[in-house]
PDB file of C-alpha atoms and ligand atoms in Angstrom:
ATOM      1  CA  MET A   1    -205.497 184.947 -17.736  1.00  0.00           C
ATOM      2  CA  ASP A   2    -206.428 181.332 -19.143  1.00  0.00           C
ATOM      3  CA  THR A   3    -209.763 178.843 -17.314  1.00  0.00           C
ATOM      4  CA  TRP A   4    -207.424 176.870 -14.862  1.00  0.00           C
ATOM      5  CA  ASP A   5    -206.128 180.207 -13.443  1.00  0.00           C
ATOM      6  CA  ALA A   6    -209.538 181.858 -13.390  1.00  0.00           C
ATOM      7  CA  ILE A   7    -211.435 178.665 -10.945  1.00  0.00           C
ATOM      8  CA  THR A   8    -208.009 178.842  -8.504  1.00  0.00           C
ATOM      9  CA  ALA A   9    -208.262 182.474  -8.683  1.00  0.00           C
ATOM     10  CA  ARG A  10    -211.225 183.001  -7.625  1.00  0.00           C
ATOM     11  CA  ARG A  11    -211.685 183.597  -4.278  1.00  0.00           C
ATOM     12  CA  ASN A  12    -214.795 185.742  -1.480  1.00  0.00           C
ATOM     13  CA  VAL A  13    -213.563 188.838  -2.100  1.00  0.00           C
ATOM     14  CA  ARG A  14    -215.502 191.443   1.171  1.00  0.00           C
ATOM     15  CA  GLU A  15    -213.280 194.243   0.561  1.00  0.00           C
ATOM     16  CA  PHE A  16    -213.576 196.048  -3.155  1.00  0.00           C
ATOM     17  CA  GLU A  17    -211.201 199.528  -4.004  1.00  0.00           C
ATOM     18  CA  ASP A  18    -213.628 202.621  -5.624  1.00  0.00           C
ATOM     19  CA  ARG A  19    -213.419 202.080  -8.768  1.00  0.00           C
ATOM     20  CA  ALA A  20    -216.146 202.187 -11.249  1.00  0.00           C
ATOM     21  CA  ILE A  21    -216.300 198.730 -13.345  1.00  0.00           C
ATOM     22  CA  PRO A  22    -216.930 198.946 -17.491  1.00  0.00           C
ATOM     23  CA  ASP A  23    -219.885 198.216 -18.721  1.00  0.00           C
ATOM     24  CA  GLU A  24    -218.372 196.126 -21.315  1.00  0.00           C
ATOM     25  CA  ALA A  25    -217.355 194.009 -18.037  1.00  0.00           C
ATOM     26  CA  LEU A  26    -219.723 193.732 -16.547  1.00  0.00           C
ATOM     27  CA  ASP A  27    -221.752 192.874 -19.599  1.00  0.00           C
ATOM     28  CA  ARG A  28    -219.680 190.119 -20.089  1.00  0.00           C
ATOM     29  CA  ILE A  29    -219.769 188.892 -16.343  1.00  0.00           C
ATOM     30  CA  LEU A  30    -224.081 188.905 -16.522  1.00  0.00           C
ATOM     31  CA  GLU A  31    -224.233 186.863 -20.593  1.00  0.00           C
ATOM     32  CA  ALA A  32    -221.309 184.525 -18.506  1.00  0.00           C
ATOM     33  CA  GLY A  33    -224.798 184.651 -16.445  1.00  0.00           C
ATOM     34  CA  ARG A  34    -227.948 183.738 -18.937  1.00  0.00           C
ATOM     35  CA  ARG A  35    -225.248 181.638 -20.866  1.00  0.00           C
ATOM     36  CA  ALA A  36    -225.415 179.351 -17.777  1.00  0.00           C
ATOM     37  CA  PRO A  37    -227.282 175.441 -18.881  1.00  0.00           C
ATOM     38  CA  SER A  38    -230.010 174.796 -16.642  1.00  0.00           C
ATOM     39  CA  SER A  39    -232.652 172.643 -15.624  1.00  0.00           C
ATOM     40  CA  ARG A  40    -234.753 171.845 -19.365  1.00  0.00           C
ATOM     41  CA  ASN A  41    -233.298 174.540 -20.573  1.00  0.00           C
ATOM     42  CA  GLY A  42    -235.401 175.907 -17.804  1.00  0.00           C
ATOM     43  CA  GLN A  43    -233.222 179.824 -17.710  1.00  0.00           C
ATOM     44  CA  PRO A  44    -236.014 180.744 -14.268  1.00  0.00           C
ATOM     45  CA  TRP A  45    -233.339 183.807 -13.373  1.00  0.00           C
ATOM     46  CA  ASP A  46    -233.371 187.481 -14.287  1.00  0.00           C
ATOM     47  CA  PHE A  47    -230.368 189.194 -13.318  1.00  0.00           C
ATOM     48  CA  VAL A  48    -230.981 192.453 -10.970  1.00  0.00           C
ATOM     49  CA  VAL A  49    -227.381 195.075 -11.759  1.00  0.00           C
ATOM     50  CA  VAL A  50    -227.322 197.774  -9.319  1.00  0.00           C
ATOM     51  CA  THR A  51    -223.357 200.193  -8.967  1.00  0.00           C
ATOM     52  CA  ASP A  52    -225.588 203.064  -7.900  1.00  0.00           C
ATOM     53  CA  ARG A  53    -223.744 203.836  -4.269  1.00  0.00           C
ATOM     54  CA  GLU A  54    -226.838 204.349  -2.343  1.00  0.00           C
ATOM     55  CA  GLN A  55    -229.025 202.060  -3.594  1.00  0.00           C
ATOM     56  CA  LEU A  56    -225.977 199.377  -2.513  1.00  0.00           C
ATOM     57  CA  GLY A  57    -226.185 201.387   0.824  1.00  0.00           C
ATOM     58  CA  ARG A  58    -229.615 200.673   0.784  1.00  0.00           C
ATOM     59  CA  LEU A  59    -229.464 196.791  -1.194  1.00  0.00           C
ATOM     60  CA  SER A  60    -226.658 195.536   1.485  1.00  0.00           C
ATOM     61  CA  LYS A  61    -228.998 195.069   4.776  1.00  0.00           C
ATOM     62  CA  VAL A  62    -231.219 192.765   2.800  1.00  0.00           C
ATOM     63  CA  TRP A  63    -228.334 190.317   5.127  1.00  0.00           C
ATOM     64  CA  ARG A  64    -227.171 190.065   8.977  1.00  0.00           C
ATOM     65  CA  SER A  65    -223.386 189.900   7.035  1.00  0.00           C
ATOM     66  CA  GLY A  66    -224.673 191.531   3.600  1.00  0.00           C
ATOM     67  CA  ALA A  67    -222.023 194.364   4.968  1.00  0.00           C
ATOM     68  CA  HIS A  68    -219.304 194.164   1.645  1.00  0.00           C
ATOM     69  CA  VAL A  69    -221.731 194.613  -0.975  1.00  0.00           C
ATOM     70  CA  ALA A  70    -222.303 198.876  -0.053  1.00  0.00           C
ATOM     71  CA  GLY A  71    -218.745 198.554  -0.900  1.00  0.00           C
ATOM     72  CA  SER A  72    -218.000 197.444  -4.504  1.00  0.00           C
ATOM     73  CA  ALA A  73    -218.705 198.038  -7.843  1.00  0.00           C
ATOM     74  CA  ALA A  74    -221.635 195.956  -9.201  1.00  0.00           C
ATOM     75  CA  THR A  75    -223.966 193.884  -7.092  1.00  0.00           C
ATOM     76  CA  VAL A  76    -226.094 191.383  -9.103  1.00  0.00           C
ATOM     77  CA  ALA A  77    -229.598 189.940  -7.196  1.00  0.00           C
ATOM     78  CA  LEU A  78    -230.118 186.159  -8.679  1.00  0.00           C
ATOM     79  CA  ILE A  79    -234.076 186.424  -8.992  1.00  0.00           C
ATOM     80  CA  LEU A  80    -236.380 183.171  -8.705  1.00  0.00           C
ATOM     81  CA  PRO A  81    -240.013 183.206  -8.499  1.00  0.00           C
ATOM     82  CA  PRO A  82    -241.250 182.666  -4.885  1.00  0.00           C
ATOM     83  CA  GLY A  83    -241.270 178.846  -3.715  1.00  0.00           C
ATOM     84  CA  ALA A  84    -239.019 177.756  -6.306  1.00  0.00           C
ATOM     85  CA  GLY A  85    -237.079 173.910  -6.373  1.00  0.00           C
ATOM     86  CA  SER A  86    -233.878 173.013  -5.654  1.00  0.00           C
ATOM     87  CA  THR A  87    -233.739 172.302  -9.033  1.00  0.00           C
ATOM     88  CA  ALA A  88    -234.101 175.485  -9.960  1.00  0.00           C
ATOM     89  CA  PHE A  89    -231.312 176.830  -7.598  1.00  0.00           C
ATOM     90  CA  PHE A  90    -229.298 174.131  -9.083  1.00  0.00           C
ATOM     91  CA  ASP A  91    -229.655 176.369 -12.122  1.00  0.00           C
ATOM     92  CA  LEU A  92    -229.297 179.503 -10.054  1.00  0.00           C
ATOM     93  CA  GLY A  93    -225.483 177.575  -8.665  1.00  0.00           C
ATOM     94  CA  HIS A  94    -224.209 177.140 -12.549  1.00  0.00           C
ATOM     95  CA  ALA A  95    -225.424 180.759 -13.585  1.00  0.00           C
ATOM     96  CA  ALA A  96    -223.669 182.582 -10.048  1.00  0.00           C
ATOM     97  CA  MET A  97    -220.814 180.385 -10.841  1.00  0.00           C
ATOM     98  CA  ALA A  98    -220.166 181.420 -14.445  1.00  0.00           C
ATOM     99  CA  MET A  99    -219.968 185.263 -13.277  1.00  0.00           C
ATOM    100  CA  MET A 100    -217.759 184.599 -10.596  1.00  0.00           C
ATOM    101  CA  ILE A 101    -215.482 182.715 -12.972  1.00  0.00           C
ATOM    102  CA  ALA A 102    -216.211 185.234 -16.016  1.00  0.00           C
ATOM    103  CA  ALA A 103    -215.221 187.951 -13.363  1.00  0.00           C
ATOM    104  CA  ALA A 104    -211.676 186.047 -11.789  1.00  0.00           C
ATOM    105  CA  ASP A 105    -211.296 185.627 -15.370  1.00  0.00           C
ATOM    106  CA  LEU A 106    -211.660 190.233 -16.176  1.00  0.00           C
ATOM    107  CA  GLY A 107    -209.221 190.811 -12.992  1.00  0.00           C
ATOM    108  CA  ILE A 108    -212.588 191.014 -10.668  1.00  0.00           C
ATOM    109  CA  GLY A 109    -213.596 190.109  -7.866  1.00  0.00           C
ATOM    110  CA  SER A 110    -216.148 188.539  -6.899  1.00  0.00           C
ATOM    111  CA  GLY A 111    -218.329 187.895  -2.789  1.00  0.00           C
ATOM    112  CA  HIS A 112    -222.240 186.279  -2.074  1.00  0.00           C
ATOM    113  CA  SER A 113    -224.489 187.248  -0.082  1.00  0.00           C
ATOM    114  CA  ALA A 114    -228.096 185.849   0.824  1.00  0.00           C
ATOM    115  CA  VAL A 115    -231.112 187.069   1.998  1.00  0.00           C
ATOM    116  CA  ALA A 116    -233.187 187.158   4.840  1.00  0.00           C
ATOM    117  CA  ASP A 117    -235.521 191.123   4.351  1.00  0.00           C
ATOM    118  CA  GLN A 118    -237.355 190.165   0.633  1.00  0.00           C
ATOM    119  CA  GLU A 119    -239.110 193.110   1.173  1.00  0.00           C
ATOM    120  CA  LEU A 120    -236.259 194.979   1.363  1.00  0.00           C
ATOM    121  CA  ALA A 121    -235.242 193.232  -1.613  1.00  0.00           C
ATOM    122  CA  ARG A 122    -238.111 194.175  -3.461  1.00  0.00           C
ATOM    123  CA  GLU A 123    -238.559 197.815  -2.531  1.00  0.00           C
ATOM    124  CA  VAL A 124    -234.894 197.967  -3.819  1.00  0.00           C
ATOM    125  CA  LEU A 125    -234.392 196.375  -6.546  1.00  0.00           C
ATOM    126  CA  GLY A 126    -238.281 197.061  -8.128  1.00  0.00           C
ATOM    127  CA  LEU A 127    -239.426 193.739  -8.087  1.00  0.00           C
ATOM    128  CA  PRO A 128    -242.838 192.552  -9.047  1.00  0.00           C
ATOM    129  CA  GLU A 129    -244.876 189.989  -6.874  1.00  0.00           C
ATOM    130  CA  ASP A 130    -244.008 187.225  -8.264  1.00  0.00           C
ATOM    131  CA  ARG A 131    -240.287 187.417  -8.146  1.00  0.00           C
ATOM    132  CA  GLU A 132    -238.300 187.269  -4.481  1.00  0.00           C
ATOM    133  CA  ALA A 133    -234.265 187.838  -4.393  1.00  0.00           C
ATOM    134  CA  ALA A 134    -232.523 184.113  -3.357  1.00  0.00           C
ATOM    135  CA  TYR A 135    -229.245 186.022  -3.785  1.00  0.00           C
ATOM    136  CA  LEU A 136    -226.384 188.669  -4.122  1.00  0.00           C
ATOM    137  CA  ILE A 137    -223.020 187.944  -6.194  1.00  0.00           C
ATOM    138  CA  ASP A 138    -220.828 191.494  -5.452  1.00  0.00           C
ATOM    139  CA  PHE A 139    -218.887 192.670  -7.485  1.00  0.00           C
ATOM    140  CA  GLY A 140    -215.337 194.636  -7.015  1.00  0.00           C
ATOM    141  CA  TYR A 141    -211.208 195.272  -8.374  1.00  0.00           C
ATOM    142  CA  PRO A 142    -210.404 193.983  -4.221  1.00  0.00           C
ATOM    143  CA  ALA A 143    -208.285 196.235  -2.386  1.00  0.00           C
ATOM    144  CA  ASP A 144    -208.262 192.972   0.501  1.00  0.00           C
ATOM    145  CA  ARG A 145    -206.578 189.784  -1.693  1.00  0.00           C
ATOM    146  CA  PRO A 146    -205.968 190.478  -5.772  1.00  0.00           C
ATOM    147  CA  VAL A 147    -207.414 187.817  -7.916  1.00  0.00           C
ATOM    148  CA  LYS A 148    -204.814 185.179  -9.246  1.00  0.00           C
ATOM    149  CA  PRO A 149    -203.827 181.444  -8.692  1.00  0.00           C
ATOM    150  CA  LEU A 150    -204.274 180.483  -5.353  1.00  0.00           C
ATOM    151  CA  LYS A 151    -201.702 177.885  -3.873  1.00  0.00           C
ATOM    152  CA  ARG A 152    -202.525 176.844  -0.318  1.00  0.00           C
ATOM    153  CA  ILE A 153    -206.141 176.700   0.102  1.00  0.00           C
ATOM    154  CA  ASN A 154    -208.706 175.345   3.130  1.00  0.00           C
ATOM    155  CA  ARG A 155    -210.755 172.849   1.762  1.00  0.00           C
ATOM    156  CA  ARG A 156    -211.229 169.267   2.207  1.00  0.00           C
ATOM    157  CA  PRO A 157    -208.252 167.563   1.140  1.00  0.00           C
ATOM    158  CA  PHE A 158    -208.872 165.475  -2.269  1.00  0.00           C
ATOM    159  CA  GLU A 159    -208.711 162.394  -0.618  1.00  0.00           C
ATOM    160  CA  ASP A 160    -211.901 163.203   1.014  1.00  0.00           C
ATOM    161  CA  VAL A 161    -213.252 164.213  -0.416  1.00  0.00           C
ATOM    162  CA  VAL A 162    -212.770 162.341  -4.313  1.00  0.00           C
ATOM    163  CA  HIS A 163    -214.280 158.713  -4.852  1.00  0.00           C
ATOM    164  CA  LYS A 164    -213.157 156.506  -7.007  1.00  0.00           C
ATOM    165  CA  GLY A 165    -214.703 153.467  -8.449  1.00  0.00           C
ATOM    166  CA  GLY A 166    -217.474 154.163  -5.783  1.00  0.00           C
ATOM    167  CA  TRP A 167    -217.301 155.378  -1.395  1.00  0.00           C
TER     168      TRP A 167
HETATM  169  C1  FMN B 201    -225.133 179.563  -1.376  1.00  0.00           C
HETATM  170  C2  FMN B 201    -223.601 180.786  -0.992  1.00  0.00           C
HETATM  171  C3  FMN B 201    -224.014 181.104   0.239  1.00  0.00           C
HETATM  172  C4  FMN B 201    -223.271 182.374   0.956  1.00  0.00           C
HETATM  173  N1  FMN B 201    -223.506 183.544   1.395  1.00  0.00           N
HETATM  174  C5  FMN B 201    -221.987 184.731   2.642  1.00  0.00           C
HETATM  175  C6  FMN B 201    -223.208 185.609   2.897  1.00  0.00           C
HETATM  176  O1  FMN B 201    -223.808 185.893   3.081  1.00  0.00           O
HETATM  177  N2  FMN B 201    -222.103 186.264   3.587  1.00  0.00           N
HETATM  178  C7  FMN B 201    -220.696 185.973   2.831  1.00  0.00           C
HETATM  179  O2  FMN B 201    -220.168 187.040   3.421  1.00  0.00           O
HETATM  180  N3  FMN B 201    -220.548 184.859   1.892  1.00  0.00           N
HETATM  181  C8  FMN B 201    -220.878 184.301   2.212  1.00  0.00           C
HETATM  182  N4  FMN B 201    -220.302 183.154   0.973  1.00  0.00           N
HETATM  183  C9  FMN B 201    -218.683 182.380   0.877  1.00  0.00           C
HETATM  184  C10 FMN B 201    -218.371 181.487   1.630  1.00  0.00           C
HETATM  185  O3  FMN B 201    -218.506 181.325   2.954  1.00  0.00           O
HETATM  186  C11 FMN B 201    -217.666 181.021   0.695  1.00  0.00           C
HETATM  187  O4  FMN B 201    -217.574 181.190  -0.165  1.00  0.00           O
HETATM  188  C12 FMN B 201    -216.803 180.525   1.480  1.00  0.00           C
HETATM  189  O5  FMN B 201    -216.554 180.686   3.145  1.00  0.00           O
HETATM  190  C13 FMN B 201    -215.274 179.599   0.793  1.00  0.00           C
HETATM  191  O6  FMN B 201    -214.444 180.690   0.522  1.00  0.00           O
HETATM  192  P1  FMN B 201    -214.152 180.962  -0.897  1.00  0.00           P
HETATM  193  O7  FMN B 201    -214.988 181.795  -1.365  1.00  0.00           O
HETATM  194  O8  FMN B 201    -213.474 182.643  -0.259  1.00  0.00           O
HETATM  195  O9  FMN B 201    -213.344 180.076  -1.795  1.00  0.00           O
HETATM  196  C14 FMN B 201    -221.583 182.255   0.693  1.00  0.00           C
HETATM  197  C15 FMN B 201    -221.774 181.337  -0.151  1.00  0.00           C
HETATM  198  C16 FMN B 201    -222.587 180.384  -1.197  1.00  0.00           C
HETATM  199  C17 FMN B 201    -222.120 179.909  -2.138  1.00  0.00           C
END
């Protein structure tokens, strides 16, 4: 897939096939995150990847709308130190998007989940005291929606969002 197709094919996937992601593909997705830019190259993140079905089921309970995590082939927990500021979260957004585009390029769908129950996340992921799970990104081969470039999207109009030369 070329870059533009991968960008326009990425969409939130919430139903996955019961099919594992090959290790090389998963490592490429994680490598895309590792290569993401960050402020002053600070790389404030760690990534914990979970593929065990029982562990995914428990992880899905850290957020009330996280059920899709249970059915994913792999979920990557995006980890930051507690109290990380907006710059670290901006950094993390770059890593998340890089992983999702790399996944789309491989025909792999992705979705997001917030994390509310930090204690459960800590237990399931084995996190040390000085780390928290900021978000989960779940991956798998889509069962509900194919990864192919979208023609129609639910976004604000281009002219409404883009201000050329000033507001
Ligand atoms: C920071 C962030 C948090 C999100 N959290 C959730 C979530 O907890 N559960 C969920 O189902 N979707 C979540 N989403 C997915 C958005 O609802 C989705 O990206 C948006 O509706 C646009 O749809 P698309 O990704 O298919 O283009 C999140 C997205 C972002 C960027």
